[in-house]
Structure formats: C-alpha cells, structure tokens
Coordinates of C-alpha atoms (C1' of nucleotides) in Angstrom, one line a residue:
Chain A
M216 CA 59.5 15.4 7.3
S217 CA 62.4 14.2 9.5
A218 CA 62.0 14.6 13.1
T219 CA 64.5 17.4 13.4
Q220 CA 62.3 19.3 10.6
Q221 CA 59.4 18.4 12.2
Q222 CA 60.4 20.0 15.4
T223 CA 61.5 23.0 13.2
V224 CA 58.3 24.0 12.7
V225 CA 56.6 23.3 15.6
E226 CA 58.6 25.6 17.4
F227 CA 58.8 27.8 14.2
R228 CA 62.2 28.5 15.4
R229 CA 64.9 30.1 12.6
P230 CA 67.2 27.8 13.4
A231 CA 70.5 29.5 14.2
G232 CA 73.2 30.4 11.8
A233 CA 71.4 28.6 8.1
I234 CA 72.2 31.2 6.5
A235 CA 75.4 33.0 5.1
P236 CA 75.6 37.1 5.4
A237 CA 75.2 38.7 2.0
A238 CA 77.7 39.5 0.8
T239 CA 78.5 43.3 -0.3
P240 CA 78.9 43.8 -4.9
Q241 CA 82.2 44.2 -4.4
Q242 CA 82.8 40.9 -2.4
R243 CA 81.2 39.7 -5.6
W244 CA 82.3 40.5 -8.2
E245 CA 85.6 39.7 -6.8
A246 CA 84.4 36.3 -5.4
R247 CA 82.3 35.8 -9.6
T248 CA 86.0 36.6 -11.6
Q249 CA 88.4 34.6 -8.9
G250 CA 85.9 31.4 -9.1
A251 CA 85.3 31.5 -5.5
A252 CA 81.5 32.7 -6.0
C253 CA 80.0 29.8 -3.6
A254 CA 82.1 30.4 -0.2
L255 CA 79.9 34.0 -0.9
C256 CA 76.7 32.6 -2.9
H257 CA 73.9 33.3 0.6
L258 CA 73.6 29.4 -0.6
H259 CA 76.8 27.7 0.4
T260 CA 75.6 26.3 3.6
L261 CA 72.4 24.3 1.2
C262 CA 75.0 24.0 -1.5
L263 CA 78.4 23.1 0.0
P264 CA 80.3 20.3 1.3
E265 CA 80.9 20.6 4.9
G266 CA 83.1 18.2 5.9
M267 CA 85.2 18.6 2.6
A268 CA 89.0 19.9 3.1
A269 CA 89.5 23.9 2.3
P270 CA 91.2 22.8 -1.1
E271 CA 88.5 20.8 -2.5
R272 CA 85.7 23.2 -1.5
A273 CA 88.0 25.5 -4.4
D274 CA 87.9 23.0 -6.5
F275 CA 84.3 22.3 -6.0
T276 CA 83.5 26.1 -6.6
R277 CA 86.0 26.0 -9.6
M278 CA 84.5 23.2 -11.3
I279 CA 80.4 25.3 -11.2
A280 CA 79.5 27.3 -14.3
R281 CA 77.3 29.8 -12.4
H282 CA 74.0 31.5 -14.3
R283 CA 72.3 29.1 -16.3
K284 CA 68.6 30.3 -16.5
I285 CA 65.9 29.1 -17.8
A286 CA 62.5 31.0 -18.8
A287 CA 59.1 29.4 -16.2
G288 CA 57.7 26.1 -18.0
G289 CA 61.1 25.4 -19.7
A290 CA 63.1 22.8 -19.1
L291 CA 66.8 22.4 -17.8
F292 CA 66.7 18.6 -18.8
R293 CA 64.8 15.8 -21.2
A294 CA 63.6 12.3 -19.7
G295 CA 66.8 10.1 -21.8
D296 CA 69.0 13.9 -21.9
T297 CA 73.0 12.5 -21.1
C298 CA 73.1 13.8 -17.7
E299 CA 76.0 15.4 -17.7
H300 CA 76.3 18.2 -15.3
F301 CA 74.7 18.1 -11.7
Y302 CA 72.3 21.5 -10.9
F303 CA 71.6 23.1 -8.4
V304 CA 68.6 26.0 -8.4
K305 CA 69.9 29.7 -7.8
T306 CA 67.4 31.0 -7.2
G307 CA 62.9 30.2 -8.9
A308 CA 62.1 26.9 -8.7
I309 CA 62.6 22.7 -10.4
K310 CA 59.7 20.9 -10.6
T311 CA 61.6 17.0 -11.7
V312 CA 58.7 14.5 -14.0
M313 CA 58.4 11.5 -14.3
L314 CA 56.7 10.2 -17.8
M315 CA 54.0 7.5 -18.8
D316 CA 54.6 6.1 -21.4
D317 CA 50.3 7.3 -21.7
G318 CA 51.1 10.3 -21.7
R319 CA 51.1 9.8 -17.5
E320 CA 52.9 12.0 -15.2
Q321 CA 53.8 11.7 -11.5
I322 CA 55.6 14.6 -9.9
T323 CA 58.7 13.3 -8.5
G324 CA 60.2 16.5 -6.3
F325 CA 60.2 20.6 -6.2
H326 CA 64.0 22.1 -6.4
L327 CA 63.7 24.8 -4.5
P328 CA 66.6 26.8 -4.4
G329 CA 69.8 25.2 -3.0
D330 CA 68.7 22.2 -3.6
M331 CA 70.6 19.6 -5.8
L332 CA 68.5 17.6 -8.6
G333 CA 69.9 15.6 -11.8
M334 CA 71.7 12.7 -10.2
D335 CA 68.7 10.4 -11.1
G336 CA 71.3 10.4 -14.7
I337 CA 73.9 9.0 -12.8
D338 CA 72.8 4.4 -13.5
A339 CA 71.5 5.0 -16.8
G340 CA 74.3 7.9 -17.5
A341 CA 71.1 9.6 -18.9
H342 CA 68.4 11.9 -17.1
T343 CA 65.4 10.2 -15.9
T344 CA 63.2 12.5 -15.8
D345 CA 62.0 16.1 -17.4
A346 CA 63.2 18.6 -15.1
I347 CA 61.0 21.8 -15.3
A348 CA 61.4 25.4 -14.2
L349 CA 58.0 26.6 -12.7
D350 CA 59.7 30.4 -12.2
D351 CA 62.1 31.8 -14.3
T352 CA 65.2 30.5 -12.6
R353 CA 68.9 30.4 -12.2
V354 CA 70.7 27.7 -11.5
C355 CA 74.2 26.4 -11.4
A356 CA 75.9 23.6 -12.8
L357 CA 78.7 20.9 -11.5
P358 CA 80.5 18.4 -14.2
A359 CA 78.8 15.3 -13.8
A360 CA 82.1 13.7 -15.0
P361 CA 84.8 14.3 -12.1
A362 CA 81.8 13.8 -9.4
A363 CA 80.6 10.4 -10.1
R364 CA 83.5 8.6 -11.5
T365 CA 86.9 7.9 -9.7
Q366 CA 89.0 10.0 -11.5
A367 CA 90.1 13.6 -11.3
G368 CA 87.5 15.7 -9.2
G369 CA 88.3 13.2 -6.6
A370 CA 87.5 11.1 -3.8
A371 CA 86.1 14.3 -1.3
L372 CA 83.3 15.3 -4.2
Q373 CA 82.6 11.5 -4.8
A374 CA 81.6 11.3 -1.0
Y375 CA 79.4 14.2 -1.6
V376 CA 77.3 13.2 -3.7
Q377 CA 76.6 10.0 -2.6
R378 CA 75.4 11.7 0.6
K379 CA 73.1 13.8 -2.0
L380 CA 71.8 10.7 -3.2
A381 CA 71.4 8.7 -0.1
R382 CA 69.4 12.5 0.9
E383 CA 67.1 11.8 -1.9
V384 CA 66.7 7.9 -0.7
V385 CA 65.5 8.7 2.1
R386 CA 63.0 11.7 0.6
E387 CA 61.4 8.8 -2.1
Q388 CA 60.7 7.0 0.9
R389 CA 59.0 9.4 2.9
L390 CA 57.3 9.8 -0.1
L391 CA 56.4 6.2 -0.6
L392 CA 54.8 5.9 2.7
L393 CA 52.5 9.7 2.2
L394 CA 52.2 8.0 -1.5
G395 CA 51.0 4.7 -0.6
R396 CA 49.3 5.3 3.5
M397 CA 47.6 8.6 3.9
T398 CA 44.9 10.1 3.2
A399 CA 44.5 13.3 1.2
E400 CA 44.0 16.2 4.5
E401 CA 47.6 14.3 6.0
R402 CA 49.0 14.0 2.4
V403 CA 48.5 18.2 2.0
A404 CA 49.7 19.2 5.9
A405 CA 52.4 17.0 5.4
F406 CA 53.2 18.7 2.3
L407 CA 53.2 22.0 3.8
R408 CA 55.0 21.4 6.9
D409 CA 57.7 19.9 3.9
L410 CA 57.7 23.6 2.9
A411 CA 57.5 25.7 5.7
G412 CA 60.6 23.0 7.7
R413 CA 62.8 24.2 4.8
Y414 CA 61.4 27.3 3.7
A415 CA 62.4 28.0 7.5
E416 CA 66.3 26.5 6.7
R417 CA 67.1 28.5 3.4
G418 CA 66.0 32.0 6.2
Q419 CA 62.8 33.1 5.3
S420 CA 60.0 32.2 7.4
P421 CA 58.3 28.5 7.9
N422 CA 54.9 30.5 9.1
E423 CA 54.1 32.7 6.0
F424 CA 55.4 31.7 2.1
T425 CA 54.0 32.1 -1.4
L426 CA 53.9 29.2 -3.2
P427 CA 55.8 27.9 -6.5
M428 CA 53.5 25.5 -7.4
A429 CA 49.7 25.5 -8.7
R430 CA 47.7 23.1 -7.6
E431 CA 47.3 20.7 -10.4
D432 CA 51.5 20.4 -9.7
I433 CA 50.9 20.4 -5.7
G434 CA 48.5 17.5 -6.7
N435 CA 50.1 15.2 -9.0
Y436 CA 53.3 15.7 -6.8
L437 CA 50.7 14.2 -3.7
G438 CA 49.5 12.0 -6.5
L439 CA 45.8 13.7 -5.8
T440 CA 43.7 15.8 -8.4
L441 CA 43.7 19.5 -7.8
E442 CA 40.5 19.9 -6.5
T443 CA 40.8 17.6 -3.9
V444 CA 44.2 19.5 -3.4
S445 CA 41.6 22.7 -3.4
R446 CA 39.2 21.0 -1.0
C447 CA 42.0 20.2 1.4
F448 CA 42.6 24.2 1.8
S449 CA 39.7 24.9 1.9
R450 CA 39.0 22.8 4.9
L451 CA 42.2 23.8 6.8
K452 CA 41.3 27.0 5.7
H453 CA 37.5 26.9 7.8
A454 CA 39.9 25.0 10.2
G455 CA 41.2 27.7 11.1
V456 CA 45.2 25.9 10.6
L457 CA 45.6 28.3 7.5
D458 CA 45.5 31.4 5.6
V459 CA 45.5 30.6 2.1
D460 CA 45.0 33.7 -0.9
N461 CA 45.9 31.9 -3.7
R462 CA 49.3 30.6 -3.7
H463 CA 50.1 32.7 -0.9
I464 CA 49.5 30.4 2.7
R465 CA 50.1 31.7 6.0
I466 CA 50.3 28.8 9.1
R467 CA 48.3 29.8 12.0
D468 CA 48.2 26.6 13.9
A469 CA 51.2 24.3 13.2
Q470 CA 50.2 21.9 16.0
R471 CA 47.3 21.2 14.4
L472 CA 48.8 21.1 11.5
L473 CA 50.8 19.0 12.3
S474 CA 49.1 16.4 13.8
G475 CA 47.2 15.2 11.1
A476 CA 46.0 18.6 9.9
G477 CA 42.3 19.1 10.9
S478 CA 41.4 15.4 9.7
Y479 CA 40.3 15.5 12.8
R480 CA 40.5 11.5 12.8
Q481 CA 41.7 9.3 15.6
T482 CA 43.0 5.7 13.2
S483 CA 42.1 3.8 16.8
N484 CA 38.9 4.1 17.9
G485 CA 37.0 5.1 15.1
V486 CA 36.0 8.8 17.3
V487 CA 35.6 10.8 14.8
T488 CA 35.6 14.7 15.9
H489 CA 33.7 17.6 14.3
Chain B
M1495 CA 59.9 -1.7 -14.9
S1496 CA 62.5 -0.7 -17.0
A1497 CA 62.2 -1.1 -20.8
T1498 CA 64.7 -3.6 -21.2
Q1499 CA 63.0 -5.5 -19.0
Q1500 CA 60.1 -5.1 -19.6
Q1501 CA 61.6 -6.6 -23.1
T1502 CA 62.7 -9.3 -21.3
V1503 CA 59.4 -10.3 -20.2
V1504 CA 57.5 -9.8 -22.7
E1505 CA 59.3 -12.2 -25.1
F1506 CA 61.4 -14.1 -22.1
R1507 CA 64.3 -14.6 -23.0
R1508 CA 66.7 -15.5 -20.9
P1509 CA 69.7 -13.2 -20.0
A1510 CA 72.5 -15.0 -21.8
G1511 CA 75.2 -15.8 -19.7
A1512 CA 73.2 -13.7 -16.1
I1513 CA 74.4 -15.9 -14.0
A1514 CA 78.1 -17.8 -14.4
P1515 CA 78.5 -21.7 -13.1
A1516 CA 77.3 -23.4 -10.8
A1517 CA 81.1 -23.8 -8.8
T1518 CA 82.1 -27.3 -7.2
P1519 CA 82.2 -27.9 -3.8
Q1520 CA 85.5 -28.0 -3.6
Q1521 CA 85.8 -25.3 -5.1
R1522 CA 83.5 -23.4 -3.2
W1523 CA 85.4 -24.4 0.0
E1524 CA 89.2 -23.0 -1.2
A1525 CA 86.8 -20.3 -2.0
R1526 CA 86.1 -19.4 1.2
T1527 CA 89.1 -20.4 2.9
Q1528 CA 91.0 -17.4 0.9
G1529 CA 88.3 -15.2 0.9
A1530 CA 87.5 -15.1 -2.5
A1531 CA 83.5 -16.7 -2.6
C1532 CA 82.9 -13.8 -3.9
A1533 CA 84.4 -14.7 -7.8
L1534 CA 83.0 -18.1 -7.7
C1535 CA 79.1 -17.0 -5.9
H1536 CA 76.1 -18.2 -7.9
L1537 CA 75.2 -14.1 -7.1
H1538 CA 78.5 -12.5 -8.3
T1539 CA 77.2 -10.6 -11.4
L1540 CA 74.3 -9.4 -9.2
C1541 CA 76.8 -8.4 -6.7
L1542 CA 80.5 -7.7 -7.9
P1543 CA 80.6 -4.5 -10.0
E1544 CA 81.7 -5.0 -13.2
G1545 CA 83.6 -1.9 -13.4
M1546 CA 86.1 -2.9 -11.4
A1547 CA 89.8 -3.7 -11.9
A1548 CA 90.6 -7.0 -10.6
P1549 CA 92.6 -6.0 -7.1
E1550 CA 90.1 -3.8 -6.4
R1551 CA 87.7 -6.8 -6.7
A1552 CA 89.1 -9.1 -4.7
D1553 CA 89.2 -6.3 -2.0
F1554 CA 86.1 -6.1 -2.3
T1555 CA 85.1 -10.1 -1.6
R1556 CA 87.5 -9.8 1.0
M1557 CA 86.1 -7.4 2.9
I1558 CA 82.9 -9.4 2.3
A1559 CA 81.3 -10.6 6.1
R1560 CA 79.5 -13.9 4.9
H1561 CA 76.4 -15.6 5.8
R1562 CA 74.6 -13.8 8.7
K1563 CA 72.0 -15.5 9.1
I1564 CA 68.1 -14.0 9.5
A1565 CA 64.5 -16.6 10.5
A1566 CA 62.4 -15.6 8.7
G1567 CA 60.4 -12.7 10.5
G1568 CA 63.3 -12.1 11.9
A1569 CA 64.9 -8.1 11.9
L1570 CA 68.4 -8.0 9.8
F1571 CA 68.2 -4.3 10.8
R1572 CA 65.7 -1.8 12.4
A1573 CA 64.9 1.7 11.6
G1574 CA 67.1 4.2 13.8
D1575 CA 70.2 1.1 14.0
T1576 CA 73.4 2.6 13.5
C1577 CA 74.2 1.9 9.7
E1578 CA 77.4 0.0 9.8
H1579 CA 77.7 -2.5 7.2
F1580 CA 74.8 -2.6 3.6
Y1581 CA 73.8 -6.2 3.0
F1582 CA 73.7 -8.4 0.4
V1583 CA 71.1 -11.2 0.1
K1584 CA 72.7 -14.5 -0.8
T1585 CA 68.9 -16.7 -0.2
G1586 CA 65.5 -15.5 1.4
A1587 CA 63.8 -12.7 0.9
I1588 CA 64.2 -8.9 2.8
K1589 CA 61.4 -6.2 3.1
T1590 CA 62.2 -2.7 3.6
V1591 CA 59.7 -1.4 5.4
M1592 CA 59.2 2.5 6.7
L1593 CA 57.5 3.8 9.9
M1594 CA 55.1 5.6 11.2
D1595 CA 54.3 7.3 13.9
D1596 CA 50.9 5.9 14.6
G1597 CA 51.8 2.8 14.2
R1598 CA 51.5 3.0 9.9
E1599 CA 53.2 1.1 7.5
Q1600 CA 55.5 1.0 4.1
I1601 CA 57.0 -1.2 2.7
T1602 CA 59.6 0.9 0.4
G1603 CA 61.3 -2.7 -1.4
F1604 CA 61.2 -6.1 -1.8
H1605 CA 65.1 -8.1 -1.9
L1606 CA 65.9 -10.9 -4.0
P1607 CA 69.0 -13.0 -3.7
G1608 CA 71.4 -10.6 -5.6
D1609 CA 70.0 -7.1 -3.8
M1610 CA 72.1 -4.9 -1.5
L1611 CA 70.3 -3.6 0.8
G1612 CA 70.7 -0.6 3.4
M1613 CA 72.2 1.9 1.7
D1614 CA 70.1 4.1 3.8
G1615 CA 72.2 4.8 6.7
I1616 CA 74.6 6.8 4.5
D1617 CA 73.0 10.1 5.4
A1618 CA 72.3 10.3 8.5
G1619 CA 74.3 6.9 9.3
A1620 CA 71.4 5.4 10.9
H1621 CA 68.7 3.2 8.8
T1622 CA 65.6 4.8 7.5
T1623 CA 64.0 1.4 7.3
D1624 CA 63.1 -1.5 9.2
A1625 CA 64.6 -5.1 6.6
I1626 CA 62.8 -8.1 8.0
A1627 CA 63.1 -11.9 5.9
L1628 CA 60.3 -12.6 4.6
D1629 CA 61.7 -16.3 4.6
D1630 CA 65.3 -17.5 6.2
T1631 CA 67.5 -16.0 4.4
R1632 CA 71.4 -15.8 4.5
V1633 CA 73.0 -11.8 3.7
C1634 CA 76.8 -11.2 3.0
A1635 CA 77.3 -8.3 4.7
L1636 CA 80.0 -5.1 3.4
P1637 CA 81.2 -2.9 6.1
A1638 CA 80.3 0.3 5.1
A1639 CA 82.7 2.8 6.6
P1640 CA 85.2 2.5 3.8
A1641 CA 82.3 2.3 0.8
A1642 CA 81.4 5.7 2.2
R1643 CA 83.6 7.6 3.4
T1644 CA 86.7 8.6 1.0
Q1645 CA 89.7 6.7 3.2
A1646 CA 90.8 3.4 3.0
G1647 CA 88.4 1.9 0.6
G1648 CA 88.9 3.4 -1.9
A1649 CA 87.4 5.1 -4.7
A1650 CA 86.4 2.3 -6.8
L1651 CA 84.5 1.4 -4.2
Q1652 CA 82.7 4.7 -3.7
A1653 CA 81.8 4.6 -7.0
Y1654 CA 80.1 1.4 -6.9
V1655 CA 78.4 2.6 -3.2
Q1656 CA 77.1 5.6 -5.8
R1657 CA 76.2 3.3 -8.5
K1658 CA 74.0 1.2 -6.6
L1659 CA 72.3 4.8 -4.6
A1660 CA 71.9 6.4 -8.1
R1661 CA 69.6 2.6 -8.5
E1662 CA 67.6 3.3 -6.3
V1663 CA 67.1 6.1 -6.6
V1664 CA 65.0 5.7 -9.9
R1665 CA 63.5 1.7 -8.3
E1666 CA 61.5 4.4 -5.8
Q1667 CA 60.6 7.2 -9.3
R1668 CA 59.3 3.9 -10.6
L1669 CA 57.7 3.7 -7.5
L1670 CA 56.1 7.2 -7.3
L1671 CA 54.7 7.0 -10.4
L1672 CA 52.3 3.6 -9.7
L1673 CA 52.0 5.0 -6.5
G1674 CA 50.3 7.7 -7.3
R1675 CA 49.3 7.8 -10.9
M1676 CA 48.1 3.4 -11.4
T1677 CA 45.1 1.9 -10.8
A1678 CA 44.4 -1.1 -8.7
E1679 CA 44.5 -3.9 -11.7
E1680 CA 47.8 -1.7 -13.1
R1681 CA 50.2 -2.1 -10.1
V1682 CA 49.2 -5.6 -9.7
A1683 CA 50.2 -6.2 -12.8
A1684 CA 53.8 -3.8 -13.3
F1685 CA 54.7 -5.5 -9.4
L1686 CA 54.3 -9.0 -11.4
R1687 CA 56.2 -7.5 -14.1
D1688 CA 58.6 -6.6 -12.2
L1689 CA 59.3 -9.5 -10.4
A1690 CA 59.2 -11.8 -13.7
G1691 CA 62.3 -9.3 -14.8
R1692 CA 64.2 -10.0 -11.9
Y1693 CA 63.7 -13.7 -11.8
A1694 CA 64.7 -13.5 -15.8
E1695 CA 68.0 -11.2 -14.2
R1696 CA 68.5 -14.3 -11.7
G1697 CA 68.6 -17.2 -14.0
Q1698 CA 64.8 -18.6 -13.2
S1699 CA 62.0 -19.0 -14.6
P1700 CA 60.4 -14.7 -15.6
N1701 CA 56.5 -16.5 -16.3
E1702 CA 56.4 -18.8 -13.5
F1703 CA 57.3 -17.9 -9.8
T1704 CA 56.5 -18.3 -6.1
L1705 CA 55.1 -14.7 -3.9
P1706 CA 58.2 -14.9 -1.4
M1707 CA 55.0 -12.4 0.7
A1708 CA 51.9 -12.2 1.9
R1709 CA 49.5 -11.0 0.0
E1710 CA 49.5 -8.5 2.9
D1711 CA 53.1 -7.8 2.1
I1712 CA 51.9 -7.0 -1.1
G1713 CA 49.0 -5.1 -0.9
N1714 CA 51.2 -3.1 1.6
Y1715 CA 53.8 -1.7 -1.4
L1716 CA 51.4 -1.2 -4.1
G1717 CA 49.7 1.1 -1.7
L1718 CA 47.0 -1.4 -1.5
T1719 CA 44.6 -3.4 1.0
L1720 CA 45.3 -7.4 0.9
E1721 CA 41.8 -7.9 0.0
T1722 CA 42.4 -5.7 -3.4
V1723 CA 44.8 -7.5 -4.3
S1724 CA 43.4 -10.4 -4.2
R1725 CA 40.7 -8.9 -6.3
C1726 CA 43.3 -8.6 -9.0
F1727 CA 45.1 -11.7 -8.6
S1728 CA 41.0 -14.0 -9.3
R1729 CA 40.4 -11.0 -12.0
L1730 CA 43.7 -11.4 -13.4
K1731 CA 43.2 -15.6 -13.4
H1732 CA 39.6 -15.1 -14.5
A1733 CA 40.5 -13.4 -17.5
G1734 CA 43.2 -15.7 -18.3
V1735 CA 46.3 -13.9 -17.8
L1736 CA 47.6 -15.6 -14.8
D1737 CA 47.0 -18.6 -12.9
V1738 CA 47.4 -18.5 -9.4
D1739 CA 47.1 -20.8 -6.8
N1740 CA 48.5 -19.7 -3.2
R1741 CA 51.2 -17.7 -4.0
H1742 CA 52.4 -19.4 -7.4
I1743 CA 52.4 -17.6 -10.0
R1744 CA 52.2 -19.1 -13.6
I1745 CA 51.9 -15.7 -16.6
R1746 CA 50.0 -17.1 -19.3
D1747 CA 50.1 -13.9 -21.3
A1748 CA 52.8 -11.8 -20.9
Q1749 CA 51.6 -9.3 -23.4
R1750 CA 48.5 -8.4 -21.8
L1751 CA 50.2 -8.1 -18.9
L1752 CA 51.7 -5.8 -19.5
S1753 CA 49.1 -3.6 -21.6
G1754 CA 47.3 -2.2 -18.9
A1755 CA 47.4 -6.1 -17.9
G1756 CA 43.3 -7.0 -18.1
S1757 CA 42.7 -3.2 -17.3
Y1758 CA 41.0 -3.0 -20.5
R1759 CA 41.2 0.8 -19.9
Q1760 CA 41.6 3.2 -22.8
T1761 CA 42.6 6.1 -21.2
S1762 CA 43.0 8.3 -24.2
N1763 CA 38.4 8.0 -25.2
G1764 CA 37.1 6.1 -22.3
V1765 CA 36.2 3.5 -24.1
V1766 CA 36.3 0.4 -22.1
T1767 CA 36.5 -2.6 -23.4
H1768 CA 35.4 -6.3 -21.6
Chain C
dC162 C1' 37.5 45.4 -21.6
dG163 C1' 37.7 41.3 -23.3
dT164 C1' 40.1 36.6 -22.6
dG165 C1' 43.0 32.2 -21.0
dG166 C1' 44.7 30.6 -16.9
dC167 C1' 44.2 29.8 -12.6
dC168 C1' 41.3 28.2 -8.7
dT169 C1' 36.8 26.9 -6.3
dT170 C1' 33.0 25.0 -5.2
dG171 C1' 28.9 21.4 -6.3
dA172 C1' 26.8 17.3 -7.7
dA173 C1' 27.3 12.6 -9.1
dG174 C1' 29.8 8.7 -10.3
dA175 C1' 33.9 4.8 -10.1
dA176 C1' 37.4 2.6 -7.4
dT177 C1' 38.8 1.4 -2.9
dC178 C1' 38.0 0.4 1.7
dT179 C1' 36.3 -2.3 5.5
dC180 C1' 34.0 -5.9 7.5
dA181 C1' 33.1 -10.4 7.4
dA182 C1' 32.3 -15.0 6.1
dA183 C1' 33.6 -19.3 4.6
dT184 C1' 37.6 -22.5 3.0
dA185 C1' 42.1 -23.3 1.8
dA186 C1' 46.8 -23.7 4.0
dT187 C1' 50.3 -25.1 7.4
dG188 C1' 52.2 -25.3 12.4
dT189 C1' 51.0 -27.7 16.9
dG190 C1' 51.5 -31.2 20.3
dG191 C1' 49.6 -36.0 21.2
Chain D
dC1478 C1' 50.0 -38.8 11.8
dC1479 C1' 46.1 -37.3 12.9
dA1480 C1' 43.3 -33.2 15.0
dC1481 C1' 43.4 -28.6 16.4
dA1482 C1' 44.4 -24.4 16.4
dT1483 C1' 46.0 -20.7 13.6
dT1484 C1' 47.2 -17.8 9.8
dA1485 C1' 46.6 -17.0 5.0
dT1486 C1' 43.1 -16.4 0.8
dT1487 C1' 39.1 -15.8 -1.3
dT1488 C1' 35.1 -13.3 -2.1
dG1489 C1' 30.7 -10.3 -1.0
dA1490 C1' 28.1 -7.0 0.4
dG1491 C1' 27.8 -1.7 2.0
dA1492 C1' 30.2 2.4 3.2
dT1493 C1' 33.4 5.2 2.7
dT1494 C1' 36.9 8.5 0.0
dC1495 C1' 38.6 10.8 -4.3
dT1496 C1' 37.4 11.5 -9.1
dT1497 C1' 35.2 13.1 -12.6
dC1498 C1' 32.2 16.4 -14.8
dA1499 C1' 30.5 20.9 -14.5
dA1500 C1' 29.9 25.9 -13.4
dG1501 C1' 31.5 30.2 -12.4
dG1502 C1' 35.1 33.3 -10.1
dC1503 C1' 39.5 35.9 -9.9
dC1504 C1' 43.1 37.6 -11.4
dA1505 C1' 47.0 39.2 -14.8
dC1506 C1' 47.0 40.4 -19.2
dG1507 C1' 47.3 42.2 -23.3

DNA sequence: CGTGGCCTTGAAGAATCTCAAATAATGTGG
DNA sequence: CCACATTATTTGAGATTCTTCAAGGCCACG
C-alpha cells in the first residue's frame, strides 16, 4: 500500500531481481547440511537482512531452524504462548488473529512466503495473537531470545528485528486508516492491491493470483461480513475491473482498482457516476 | 486495554509507586545543568528503561535534548519528514495522524506525558504520520540514529527501542480489533477505559479527568463521527455510567463501563436488556 | 451420488452517517 | 470587562451503508 508498492501494481512491473534464481538440488542439499541454506532459499531477498555483513548473515542462517510444518487450520502458536521463536513463512500462508473475551475475532494480518511473524510477543514475552495456517504451511524459526536481547546474537540481528517491527507498525497504521475511513469497496480494492503488490515482490504475477483465504477471513480482516466482501467482488467483476472465479482473481483494470476501484465515488461534490 | 490495565481501572487502585516524588527546584536545576535530569523527571518511570544498567541510563539521559515546545495545533513533525529524533511527551498531548491522498485522515494515537512517539520513521527513515499538539506541549527528543543503528548508542538503547516498538505493535493490534469488531458505544467505552488506565499509570485519578482532545478527534480515532461520539457520551451519561461536562469526565460506574458499557448487549443469545 | 463447506444473491432491518439547527464555551477587540 | 465572532458540542430527523437472515448453487470429497 506504500507509494512504491502502488507504483508496482499500477504498471504491473516485475521488480528486477526481486527473487533469486532457483538453486539446483545439489546446491540445496549442500546448503542444508552446511547450515547455509538461507542464501540459496528463493525467498532470501525477503528474509535475509540486506545491510548485514557476511559473517553476521552466516550467524543468522545458522540460527534458523528449518521446516516446521503446520497443517491447514493448525496453529503455529496461540495467544498467550511463550514467545520463543519468530517465524518466516516458507510455503503456504498464515493468518494472525486477535481475540476478544466474548469470542469475537479480528484478523490482524495475512502472512505469505517470505513474511516474518511472531514479533508481537517481544513486549510481554507471550504472543498476543493466534497464528493459524490457511493452507498446509512450512515455516523457518528464528530463536527469539538472542534476537530480542542485547547479548549473544549481536547488534546486527537486533537492528534487523527493529526494522521488521517498525515495518509492522507502519503496516498496521495503514490498516487503521482502512478500517477507520474507507468504504467497503475501497477496503476490498485496497486489499487486492496490497496482495498484488506482495505477489509482485515475490516474483509472481500481480494481476493474476489465487487467494489463500476464504471470504470470511477477508471480511474479518477488513472489518466487513463475508457477504459484503462477496458483493464487492461481484460488483467489481460486473464493472469489468476483475475476473473472479471463486478464489482465483484476475485484475483486468488496475487503474480503476487503484482509483477507488469501481466505487465511482467523488467525495468533493457528491456526484455519483453509474 | 490489557488485562492488567483493566484491573487497575475496575478497582480504581492507584498503582503503588508509579510516579516518583517531585524533585525540589534546586535538585532540578542541578540535574538539568549536569545532564541527569531524567532521573529526577516525574515521568522517569514511564520513559527510562527499567532493565538498563546505570551507566547506560546515564548515556540515555545525556542524549536527551530537553524542552522543545509546540503550540497547540502545531506540528512536532509531519509525514515525510526525515526521522531524526524520537520524542517523549513531557507536558500536554499529541495526536499522530495518518493521511490519505484525498484528504481523509485517521488518528492512530493520542500521546500523553511519558509516551514515546516517532518510531514509525525507523523503517523508511521518514515519518509516516503527522504529529500535532492538542495543547501547548513540551517534548524531550532522543536522537534516532544511535537508537536505531547498531553502532554508538549501544545494544541497551537498541533493545529499549525494540521493546517500545513491540508495545506499539500490540497497541495497534488492539485498535484494529476495536475498529473492526466493536460497536460505537463499545468503542467509546474502551477509549475511556484506556484513557483511565493511562492516567492511573501517571498517578492521576482514573475516574475523573479532562479530555485533551475534541469530539471530532475522538470520533476520528474510533472510526466514528463526532455526532456519534457525542450521542454515546450522552447515553452513558443518562445511564448513570458517566458524568460528562464538556471535556471533563467522571466515571461513576466503572463496572458497567467495562462490561460493554451501557450498550446492554448480549451477543450470544441476542437478548437486549434496557 | 450424497454431504458439507464455501460462495453468491436477495430482502429486510439496524447502526451509523449526513444534514441541520440550537446551545454552550472560548477567544477577541474595543 | 463586555459584546461579538468563532468554535465546540448536543440533539433531532432522514438517508445510507452495511449487516442479518434466508435460500440456493457450486465444488470437492468420501
């Protein structure tokens, strides 16, 4: 949703060099056995700290425990669990859910391959959300203690976590703006734009993708009901902005998706076209 | 809004030793001239890192530039400004506001004395919000560079910022839940509870205080209009939960303010008392 | 081929917003 | 210190958006 992300989506450019070339099986096997797999992982441009010096990157890589698996619907962690690791999604997708006493829930984020999660546990030492797999999912785990504390892991790792946290703060600020000030259709449009941008970062097509979550999850995330989300999708479809086939989305008119996205609203003079 | 904060509000306990005893003018003068004012500031329990060792606390104190003043309505920083400092509110109050291209705004936080702000600028190097004084306000400034980077300032300071960031993430998560899932009256009640808890932390009465912001700001923050906020106040007033006299608030029935706060809603069976 | 989960669509209802007006507080210049 | 202008707040009535409730269709899976 940032300016640069929007740019990416509008022009449907694939960011040059966003994703590393795939490693050969032989390379991968060697990397894994030598604890240097991160450098060869196709997600390393998203996970690995760029500014970090080589020896510290090696430390980082060595600390990572690879390949914890979570089945679709399973929990990576629950609210209240001691925060022992931060996680990177490797394959699949995860939602983080904040809970109320009376059972109401709010999804605070969807985490795609390359995304880091679990830092919400730094403050209290325990996670504040449930992390639920939307699909069969694999994650890498980074021990939280050295990353959060001043000893051991070193300052570079600490700075890395700090950056990730700051990014999370800004992401949530944008979400506050969405929930507080946008109409249903604007929210859905912003959601799709955001997803498109993130797929672009991952080297996948930003204008054609498959949603990893149900309508209910989208609605929950956007502060709407699943019916409202469905209706917004239908309206955008009939307006020619999108192709929607169940969870498969194709963006036909990125320009209109960007500009209020088929909401045909002009706030200043009240004119409503269509 | 955390469990412990709620507790504080329910029982209207003043947390023991939350606030340091006031320093004498002589002590203050010495402290200021020697760069050790933080230890004597009545807000030091909120600002100063608890786990920090004495020498590092002294470093922290020396880095702080004291007493930048902002007149009511003035900006401490604007979205896009280079993030050179983090700030601590000393007196007054500040709102941080996220902006949309079309002029819509979303207040993302109100910052009271003792609160830290400005960390949203860590990621991009520039602030993402406007910080506007609600009253004549004084702040202390902490240079951002040593706090964010690995050199100079040291790991302790870095860990401190990390903690503050993590707390901010959790605070925003709670706000997402509020904006996404709560009714208007629940939002207003949660807002007052939160404020009450924060005043309690500052050694002020949690059941009687003066709002530093206008109805419009409250509404904006809660994703409502000012009229809706005003109506909620009136309903809570007529229900005997609050005394509302313009910006002066007195909480008469904390129990009811906590439990859905005059909204008389029971989500499970649909029964609506009142 | 039946069952359950997910999605779509319609119609009625509720919560909140918008518009409008009156009242109260605050600030300003004389 | 007062009269006036300005701004903030309250309250009402009607409009609107979104939700709730309900029904039906599609698809995967046993």
